[in-house]
Every structure is written in structure tokens, then in C-alpha cells.
Short mmCIF file of N, CA and C and ligand atoms in Angstrom, two decimals:
data_model
loop_
_atom_site.label_atom_id
_atom_site.label_comp_id
_atom_site.label_asym_id
_atom_site.label_seq_id
_atom_site.Cartn_x
_atom_site.Cartn_y
_atom_site.Cartn_z
N UNK A 1 -68.72 43.93 -232.99
CA UNK A 1 -69.29 43.92 -231.64
C UNK A 1 -68.15 44.30 -230.63
N UNK A 2 -68.45 45.31 -229.83
CA UNK A 2 -67.38 45.78 -228.89
C UNK A 2 -67.02 44.68 -227.87
N UNK A 3 -65.74 44.74 -227.52
CA UNK A 3 -65.30 43.75 -226.54
C UNK A 3 -66.05 43.89 -225.26
N UNK A 4 -66.40 42.76 -224.66
CA UNK A 4 -67.08 42.82 -223.36
C UNK A 4 -68.62 42.80 -223.56
N UNK A 5 -69.10 42.90 -224.76
CA UNK A 5 -70.52 42.95 -224.95
C UNK A 5 -71.12 41.54 -224.71
N UNK A 6 -70.34 40.50 -225.07
CA UNK A 6 -70.82 39.13 -224.76
C UNK A 6 -71.00 38.96 -223.27
N UNK A 7 -69.97 39.42 -222.56
CA UNK A 7 -70.01 39.26 -221.10
C UNK A 7 -71.15 39.98 -220.50
N UNK A 8 -71.36 41.19 -221.00
CA UNK A 8 -72.46 42.04 -220.51
C UNK A 8 -73.80 41.38 -220.77
N UNK A 9 -73.95 40.86 -221.98
CA UNK A 9 -75.23 40.25 -222.33
C UNK A 9 -75.48 38.98 -221.44
N UNK A 10 -74.40 38.30 -221.17
CA UNK A 10 -74.51 37.08 -220.36
C UNK A 10 -74.91 37.47 -218.91
N UNK A 11 -74.32 38.53 -218.43
CA UNK A 11 -74.67 38.99 -217.08
C UNK A 11 -76.13 39.45 -216.98
N UNK A 12 -76.49 40.12 -218.04
CA UNK A 12 -77.91 40.59 -218.08
C UNK A 12 -78.90 39.46 -218.14
N UNK A 13 -78.53 38.41 -218.86
CA UNK A 13 -79.34 37.22 -218.91
C UNK A 13 -79.47 36.59 -217.51
N UNK A 14 -78.31 36.52 -216.92
CA UNK A 14 -78.27 35.88 -215.52
C UNK A 14 -79.11 36.68 -214.56
N UNK A 15 -79.03 38.03 -214.67
CA UNK A 15 -79.85 38.79 -213.77
C UNK A 15 -81.30 38.65 -214.07
N UNK A 16 -81.70 38.55 -215.31
CA UNK A 16 -83.11 38.33 -215.68
C UNK A 16 -83.57 37.01 -215.12
N UNK A 17 -82.73 35.99 -215.18
CA UNK A 17 -83.08 34.67 -214.63
C UNK A 17 -83.36 34.81 -213.07
N UNK A 18 -82.48 35.54 -212.45
CA UNK A 18 -82.64 35.70 -211.00
C UNK A 18 -83.94 36.48 -210.67
N UNK A 19 -84.27 37.42 -211.46
CA UNK A 19 -85.50 38.18 -211.20
C UNK A 19 -86.72 37.21 -211.38
N UNK A 20 -86.59 36.36 -212.39
CA UNK A 20 -87.67 35.44 -212.64
C UNK A 20 -87.81 34.50 -211.44
N UNK A 21 -86.66 34.03 -210.91
CA UNK A 21 -86.67 33.14 -209.82
C UNK A 21 -87.21 33.83 -208.58
N UNK A 22 -86.86 35.11 -208.40
CA UNK A 22 -87.39 35.84 -207.30
C UNK A 22 -88.92 35.88 -207.27
N UNK A 23 -89.47 35.97 -208.49
CA UNK A 23 -90.92 36.02 -208.59
C UNK A 23 -91.59 34.71 -208.23
N UNK A 24 -90.78 33.62 -208.10
CA UNK A 24 -91.33 32.34 -207.77
C UNK A 24 -91.16 31.99 -206.34
N UNK A 25 -90.49 32.87 -205.57
CA UNK A 25 -90.35 32.57 -204.12
C UNK A 25 -91.71 32.59 -203.49
N UNK A 26 -91.95 31.63 -202.66
CA UNK A 26 -93.28 31.51 -202.01
C UNK A 26 -93.33 32.37 -200.79
N UNK A 27 -94.42 32.19 -199.97
CA UNK A 27 -94.56 32.94 -198.75
C UNK A 27 -93.33 32.75 -197.90
N UNK A 28 -92.82 33.87 -197.40
CA UNK A 28 -91.63 33.75 -196.57
C UNK A 28 -91.71 34.69 -195.38
N UNK A 29 -91.08 34.30 -194.36
CA UNK A 29 -90.98 35.16 -193.14
C UNK A 29 -89.62 35.17 -192.63
N UNK A 30 -89.25 36.29 -191.97
CA UNK A 30 -87.91 36.41 -191.44
C UNK A 30 -87.74 35.56 -190.20
N UNK A 31 -86.52 35.18 -189.95
CA UNK A 31 -86.23 34.49 -188.71
C UNK A 31 -85.65 33.11 -188.94
N UNK A 32 -85.38 32.44 -187.87
CA UNK A 32 -84.92 31.12 -187.96
C UNK A 32 -85.58 30.29 -186.88
N UNK A 33 -85.64 29.01 -187.11
CA UNK A 33 -86.30 28.17 -186.16
C UNK A 33 -85.20 27.53 -185.25
N UNK A 34 -85.40 27.72 -183.94
CA UNK A 34 -84.49 27.12 -183.01
C UNK A 34 -85.18 26.09 -182.19
N UNK A 35 -84.55 24.93 -182.07
CA UNK A 35 -85.14 23.88 -181.21
C UNK A 35 -84.71 24.23 -179.79
N UNK A 36 -85.67 24.22 -178.91
CA UNK A 36 -85.46 24.57 -177.51
C UNK A 36 -86.04 23.50 -176.61
N UNK A 37 -85.22 23.03 -175.64
CA UNK A 37 -85.71 22.17 -174.58
C UNK A 37 -85.51 22.83 -173.24
N UNK A 38 -86.38 22.55 -172.34
CA UNK A 38 -86.21 23.24 -171.03
C UNK A 38 -86.47 22.30 -169.85
N UNK A 39 -85.82 22.64 -168.78
CA UNK A 39 -86.06 21.93 -167.53
C UNK A 39 -87.17 22.66 -166.74
N UNK A 40 -88.12 21.85 -166.27
CA UNK A 40 -89.28 22.48 -165.66
C UNK A 40 -89.02 22.86 -164.21
N UNK A 41 -87.95 22.31 -163.62
CA UNK A 41 -87.58 22.71 -162.24
C UNK A 41 -88.16 21.88 -161.17
N UNK A 42 -89.11 21.03 -161.43
CA UNK A 42 -89.66 20.14 -160.43
C UNK A 42 -88.68 19.08 -159.99
N UNK A 43 -88.45 18.95 -158.72
CA UNK A 43 -87.34 18.04 -158.24
C UNK A 43 -87.64 16.61 -158.63
N UNK A 44 -88.88 16.17 -158.63
CA UNK A 44 -89.11 14.80 -158.90
C UNK A 44 -89.22 14.41 -160.35
N UNK A 45 -89.12 15.40 -161.24
CA UNK A 45 -89.28 15.20 -162.67
C UNK A 45 -88.12 14.58 -163.32
N UNK A 46 -88.34 13.75 -164.26
CA UNK A 46 -87.27 13.07 -165.01
C UNK A 46 -86.25 14.08 -165.53
N UNK A 47 -86.70 15.28 -165.86
CA UNK A 47 -85.79 16.30 -166.51
C UNK A 47 -84.78 16.85 -165.47
N UNK A 48 -84.98 16.52 -164.19
CA UNK A 48 -83.97 17.01 -163.19
C UNK A 48 -82.67 16.29 -163.37
N UNK A 49 -82.68 15.10 -163.95
CA UNK A 49 -81.43 14.37 -164.18
C UNK A 49 -80.51 15.15 -165.11
N UNK A 50 -79.22 15.09 -164.76
CA UNK A 50 -78.24 15.89 -165.44
C UNK A 50 -78.16 15.54 -166.98
N UNK A 51 -78.40 14.23 -167.26
CA UNK A 51 -78.30 13.84 -168.67
C UNK A 51 -79.59 13.94 -169.41
N UNK A 52 -80.65 14.45 -168.75
CA UNK A 52 -81.91 14.58 -169.46
C UNK A 52 -81.87 15.87 -170.30
N UNK A 53 -82.26 15.79 -171.55
CA UNK A 53 -82.15 17.00 -172.39
C UNK A 53 -83.15 18.08 -172.04
N UNK A 54 -84.20 17.74 -171.24
CA UNK A 54 -85.19 18.72 -170.94
C UNK A 54 -86.44 18.47 -171.74
N UNK A 55 -87.49 19.14 -171.30
CA UNK A 55 -88.77 18.96 -171.99
C UNK A 55 -88.75 19.59 -173.40
N UNK A 56 -89.57 19.05 -174.20
CA UNK A 56 -89.71 19.63 -175.56
C UNK A 56 -89.55 18.51 -176.57
N UNK A 57 -89.15 18.78 -177.76
CA UNK A 57 -88.64 20.09 -178.16
C UNK A 57 -89.71 21.04 -178.46
N UNK A 58 -89.35 22.34 -178.38
CA UNK A 58 -90.23 23.34 -178.80
C UNK A 58 -89.45 24.23 -179.80
N UNK A 59 -90.04 24.69 -180.84
CA UNK A 59 -89.38 25.46 -181.86
C UNK A 59 -89.68 26.91 -181.69
N UNK A 60 -88.71 27.72 -181.48
CA UNK A 60 -88.94 29.16 -181.35
C UNK A 60 -88.67 29.90 -182.66
N UNK A 61 -89.61 30.68 -183.05
CA UNK A 61 -89.43 31.51 -184.24
C UNK A 61 -89.23 32.92 -183.71
N UNK A 62 -88.96 33.84 -184.65
CA UNK A 62 -88.80 35.20 -184.15
C UNK A 62 -89.96 35.71 -183.42
N UNK A 63 -89.75 36.57 -182.47
CA UNK A 63 -90.77 37.25 -181.72
C UNK A 63 -91.73 36.23 -180.97
N UNK A 64 -91.00 35.33 -180.31
CA UNK A 64 -91.73 34.47 -179.34
C UNK A 64 -92.96 33.77 -179.92
N UNK A 65 -92.81 33.24 -181.06
CA UNK A 65 -93.85 32.39 -181.58
C UNK A 65 -93.44 30.94 -181.25
N UNK A 66 -94.22 30.25 -180.47
CA UNK A 66 -93.85 28.91 -180.05
C UNK A 66 -94.70 27.85 -180.81
N UNK A 67 -93.95 26.95 -181.43
CA UNK A 67 -94.57 25.97 -182.25
C UNK A 67 -94.30 24.57 -181.76
N UNK A 68 -95.30 23.78 -181.83
CA UNK A 68 -95.10 22.36 -181.55
C UNK A 68 -95.08 21.58 -182.83
N UNK A 69 -94.53 20.40 -182.79
CA UNK A 69 -94.46 19.61 -184.02
C UNK A 69 -95.87 19.49 -184.65
N UNK A 70 -95.91 19.59 -185.95
CA UNK A 70 -97.20 19.49 -186.63
C UNK A 70 -97.21 20.41 -187.88
N UNK A 71 -98.39 20.57 -188.41
CA UNK A 71 -98.53 21.33 -189.68
C UNK A 71 -98.06 22.75 -189.56
N UNK A 72 -98.32 23.42 -188.39
CA UNK A 72 -97.93 24.77 -188.22
C UNK A 72 -96.44 24.90 -188.26
N UNK A 73 -95.75 23.99 -187.66
CA UNK A 73 -94.28 23.96 -187.65
C UNK A 73 -93.73 23.77 -189.10
N UNK A 74 -94.35 22.84 -189.76
CA UNK A 74 -93.91 22.58 -191.12
C UNK A 74 -94.13 23.79 -192.04
N UNK A 75 -95.24 24.46 -191.79
CA UNK A 75 -95.51 25.66 -192.57
C UNK A 75 -94.48 26.73 -192.27
N UNK A 76 -94.18 26.94 -191.02
CA UNK A 76 -93.21 27.92 -190.63
C UNK A 76 -91.82 27.57 -191.17
N UNK A 77 -91.51 26.28 -191.14
CA UNK A 77 -90.23 25.81 -191.68
C UNK A 77 -90.10 26.23 -193.17
N UNK A 78 -91.21 25.99 -193.91
CA UNK A 78 -91.17 26.35 -195.31
C UNK A 78 -91.02 27.85 -195.51
N UNK A 79 -91.73 28.61 -194.69
CA UNK A 79 -91.70 30.04 -194.84
C UNK A 79 -90.32 30.61 -194.53
N UNK A 80 -89.68 30.08 -193.49
CA UNK A 80 -88.36 30.54 -193.13
C UNK A 80 -87.36 30.10 -194.25
N UNK A 81 -87.56 28.90 -194.77
CA UNK A 81 -86.72 28.47 -195.87
C UNK A 81 -86.83 29.34 -197.11
N UNK A 82 -88.03 29.76 -197.37
CA UNK A 82 -88.24 30.68 -198.52
C UNK A 82 -87.59 32.00 -198.30
N UNK A 83 -87.54 32.44 -197.04
CA UNK A 83 -86.88 33.69 -196.75
C UNK A 83 -85.42 33.58 -197.02
N UNK A 84 -84.84 32.42 -196.63
CA UNK A 84 -83.42 32.20 -196.89
C UNK A 84 -83.19 32.19 -198.40
N UNK A 85 -84.11 31.59 -199.15
CA UNK A 85 -83.95 31.58 -200.61
C UNK A 85 -84.03 32.97 -201.20
N UNK A 86 -85.02 33.73 -200.62
CA UNK A 86 -85.16 35.15 -201.08
C UNK A 86 -83.90 35.93 -200.89
N UNK A 87 -83.33 35.78 -199.66
CA UNK A 87 -82.10 36.51 -199.32
C UNK A 87 -80.94 36.05 -200.17
N UNK A 88 -80.88 34.82 -200.42
CA UNK A 88 -79.83 34.31 -201.33
C UNK A 88 -79.94 34.86 -202.73
N UNK A 89 -81.17 34.93 -203.25
CA UNK A 89 -81.36 35.42 -204.58
C UNK A 89 -81.04 36.91 -204.58
N UNK A 90 -81.47 37.69 -203.60
CA UNK A 90 -81.14 39.06 -203.61
C UNK A 90 -79.67 39.33 -203.56
N UNK A 91 -78.92 38.49 -202.79
CA UNK A 91 -77.50 38.61 -202.82
C UNK A 91 -76.88 38.33 -204.18
N UNK A 92 -77.44 37.28 -204.83
CA UNK A 92 -76.95 36.98 -206.15
C UNK A 92 -77.23 38.05 -207.18
N UNK A 93 -78.46 38.60 -207.14
CA UNK A 93 -78.87 39.70 -208.04
C UNK A 93 -77.92 40.87 -207.84
N UNK A 94 -77.60 41.15 -206.56
CA UNK A 94 -76.73 42.25 -206.24
C UNK A 94 -75.36 42.06 -206.86
N UNK A 95 -74.83 40.84 -206.72
CA UNK A 95 -73.49 40.60 -207.22
C UNK A 95 -73.48 40.69 -208.77
N UNK A 96 -74.45 40.09 -209.36
CA UNK A 96 -74.53 40.11 -210.87
C UNK A 96 -74.71 41.57 -211.33
N UNK A 97 -75.54 42.30 -210.62
CA UNK A 97 -75.80 43.67 -211.05
C UNK A 97 -74.51 44.52 -210.90
N UNK A 98 -73.73 44.22 -209.88
CA UNK A 98 -72.53 45.01 -209.73
C UNK A 98 -71.53 44.65 -210.83
N UNK A 99 -71.51 43.37 -211.24
CA UNK A 99 -70.66 42.99 -212.36
C UNK A 99 -71.12 43.67 -213.62
N UNK A 100 -72.41 43.80 -213.79
CA UNK A 100 -72.98 44.52 -214.96
C UNK A 100 -72.56 45.98 -214.94
N UNK A 101 -72.60 46.59 -213.76
CA UNK A 101 -72.16 47.96 -213.63
C UNK A 101 -70.74 48.14 -214.10
N UNK A 102 -69.87 47.17 -213.72
CA UNK A 102 -68.47 47.22 -214.10
C UNK A 102 -68.27 47.00 -215.61
N UNK A 103 -69.08 46.08 -216.13
CA UNK A 103 -68.87 45.63 -217.53
C UNK A 103 -69.44 46.65 -218.54
N UNK A 104 -70.46 47.39 -218.09
CA UNK A 104 -71.18 48.26 -219.02
C UNK A 104 -70.38 49.52 -219.25
N UNK A 105 -70.02 49.75 -220.49
CA UNK A 105 -69.29 51.09 -220.78
C UNK A 105 -70.18 52.24 -220.61
N UNK A 106 -69.59 53.36 -220.32
CA UNK A 106 -70.38 54.55 -220.17
C UNK A 106 -70.95 54.97 -221.55
N UNK A 107 -72.19 55.33 -221.59
CA UNK A 107 -72.73 55.76 -222.89
C UNK A 107 -72.28 57.20 -223.15
N UNK A 108 -72.21 57.56 -224.42
CA UNK A 108 -71.88 58.94 -224.72
C UNK A 108 -72.89 59.87 -224.09
N UNK A 109 -72.42 60.89 -223.42
CA UNK A 109 -73.29 61.77 -222.75
C UNK A 109 -73.41 61.57 -221.27
N UNK A 110 -72.97 60.36 -220.83
CA UNK A 110 -72.92 60.10 -219.40
C UNK A 110 -71.90 60.95 -218.70
N UNK A 111 -70.85 61.26 -219.42
CA UNK A 111 -69.70 61.98 -218.77
C UNK A 111 -69.91 63.45 -218.87
N UNK A 112 -69.98 64.15 -217.78
CA UNK A 112 -69.93 65.56 -217.72
C UNK A 112 -71.15 66.19 -218.49
N UNK A 113 -70.99 67.52 -218.78
CA UNK A 113 -72.05 68.28 -219.46
C UNK A 113 -73.33 68.28 -218.66
N UNK A 114 -73.14 68.16 -217.36
CA UNK A 114 -74.29 67.96 -216.50
C UNK A 114 -75.44 68.95 -216.67
N UNK A 115 -76.61 68.38 -216.99
CA UNK A 115 -77.82 69.18 -216.99
C UNK A 115 -78.48 69.15 -215.61
N UNK A 116 -77.89 68.35 -214.70
CA UNK A 116 -78.48 68.19 -213.40
C UNK A 116 -78.25 69.44 -212.63
N UNK A 117 -79.27 69.87 -211.88
CA UNK A 117 -79.15 71.06 -211.02
C UNK A 117 -78.26 70.74 -209.88
N UNK A 118 -77.47 71.75 -209.47
CA UNK A 118 -76.71 71.62 -208.31
C UNK A 118 -75.34 70.95 -208.49
N UNK A 119 -75.06 70.57 -209.74
CA UNK A 119 -73.79 69.92 -209.98
C UNK A 119 -72.80 70.79 -210.72
N UNK A 120 -73.30 71.99 -211.11
CA UNK A 120 -72.49 72.86 -211.92
C UNK A 120 -71.31 73.36 -211.16
N UNK A 121 -70.12 73.23 -211.84
CA UNK A 121 -68.91 73.78 -211.25
C UNK A 121 -68.25 72.88 -210.21
N UNK A 122 -68.88 71.82 -209.84
CA UNK A 122 -68.27 70.91 -208.85
C UNK A 122 -67.17 70.09 -209.51
N UNK A 123 -66.11 69.91 -208.80
CA UNK A 123 -65.00 69.12 -209.33
C UNK A 123 -65.23 67.66 -208.91
N UNK A 124 -65.22 66.74 -209.85
CA UNK A 124 -65.50 65.34 -209.54
C UNK A 124 -64.22 64.58 -209.85
N UNK A 125 -63.46 64.32 -208.78
CA UNK A 125 -62.14 63.63 -208.95
C UNK A 125 -62.34 62.19 -209.40
N UNK A 126 -63.50 61.59 -209.05
CA UNK A 126 -63.68 60.23 -209.40
C UNK A 126 -63.94 60.02 -210.88
N UNK A 127 -64.50 61.05 -211.50
CA UNK A 127 -64.81 60.92 -212.89
C UNK A 127 -64.23 62.05 -213.68
N UNK A 128 -62.91 62.04 -213.90
CA UNK A 128 -62.28 63.18 -214.58
C UNK A 128 -62.81 63.31 -216.02
N UNK A 129 -63.04 64.49 -216.41
CA UNK A 129 -63.50 64.74 -217.78
C UNK A 129 -62.37 64.44 -218.72
N UNK A 130 -62.70 64.33 -220.00
CA UNK A 130 -61.72 64.06 -220.99
C UNK A 130 -61.68 62.61 -221.43
N UNK A 131 -60.63 62.25 -222.20
CA UNK A 131 -60.57 60.93 -222.77
C UNK A 131 -60.61 59.87 -221.72
N UNK A 132 -61.40 58.79 -221.91
CA UNK A 132 -61.52 57.69 -220.97
C UNK A 132 -60.28 56.79 -221.12
N UNK A 133 -59.58 56.54 -220.08
CA UNK A 133 -58.42 55.68 -220.12
C UNK A 133 -58.86 54.21 -220.02
N UNK A 134 -58.10 53.41 -220.66
CA UNK A 134 -58.19 51.95 -220.49
C UNK A 134 -59.43 51.36 -221.14
ZN1 ZN B 201 -89.54 18.34 -165.89
#
């Protein structure tokens, strides 16, 4: 077994796990929930006091969706959390995949001999032809 094949197989397993997990992410939406309190501006109102936090709270989601405490807020919270999970998984898949790219040796035929149109005669300094070093 060539050196590095174990590592490569492990990385591929890890990536497959991440894909599986991606398939289990629930409804998600972009954005974050921010708790907002506001002063109404009425002089006689309790919120006029300097130490009053302001009316609310109100949770703002992306694009001016205003939610009050309750089922809708909890639903949005879950959806935003799933988006965070999705993004985290995508980041992990990307990292693992890049490691796989590094670990996977070039297959015979990958180097040069290009049958691709438009690549004939181009000099590719990044991938010198000839024996592979290291
Ligand atoms: Zn007020």
C-alpha cells in the first residue's frame, strides 16, 4: 500500500461523514438575531430614564423582520442556528477536501499530454513536466 493511502482514505471517510451531516441540516436561513430595545421618546414614559434599557426586547432578523417572543422567534432561532451549522459544515468539508487534494497523488496521465483544447504549447511553470520530485 503506498504511503499516505491510509491518510487519504481517512480524509475521504471524514468528508463523506460531513456530506452525510450536511444532508441532515434542517431548514435554515441566513442572518443573525439581534436583540433590540428602543426609547419611544415620550417625555413621561419610564423609558426616558437614563438607566432604562428601553422598550422591548424585539429581535431583528435580516431584512427587517421583527419578531416578538413566541413560537415565531423560536422557529427563526432554530433556522438561523441551522444556517450556522450549515456554514460550519461547509467550512469543514472545504478544509478536509483541500487536505485530500494535497494527499492524493497525481494519477498517471494527469501530467501533461494534454488532450484539452487550448492548452497546447502553453508553458506551465506550476506543473513542470518530467519526473515528479518528492
Ligand atoms: Zn417609552
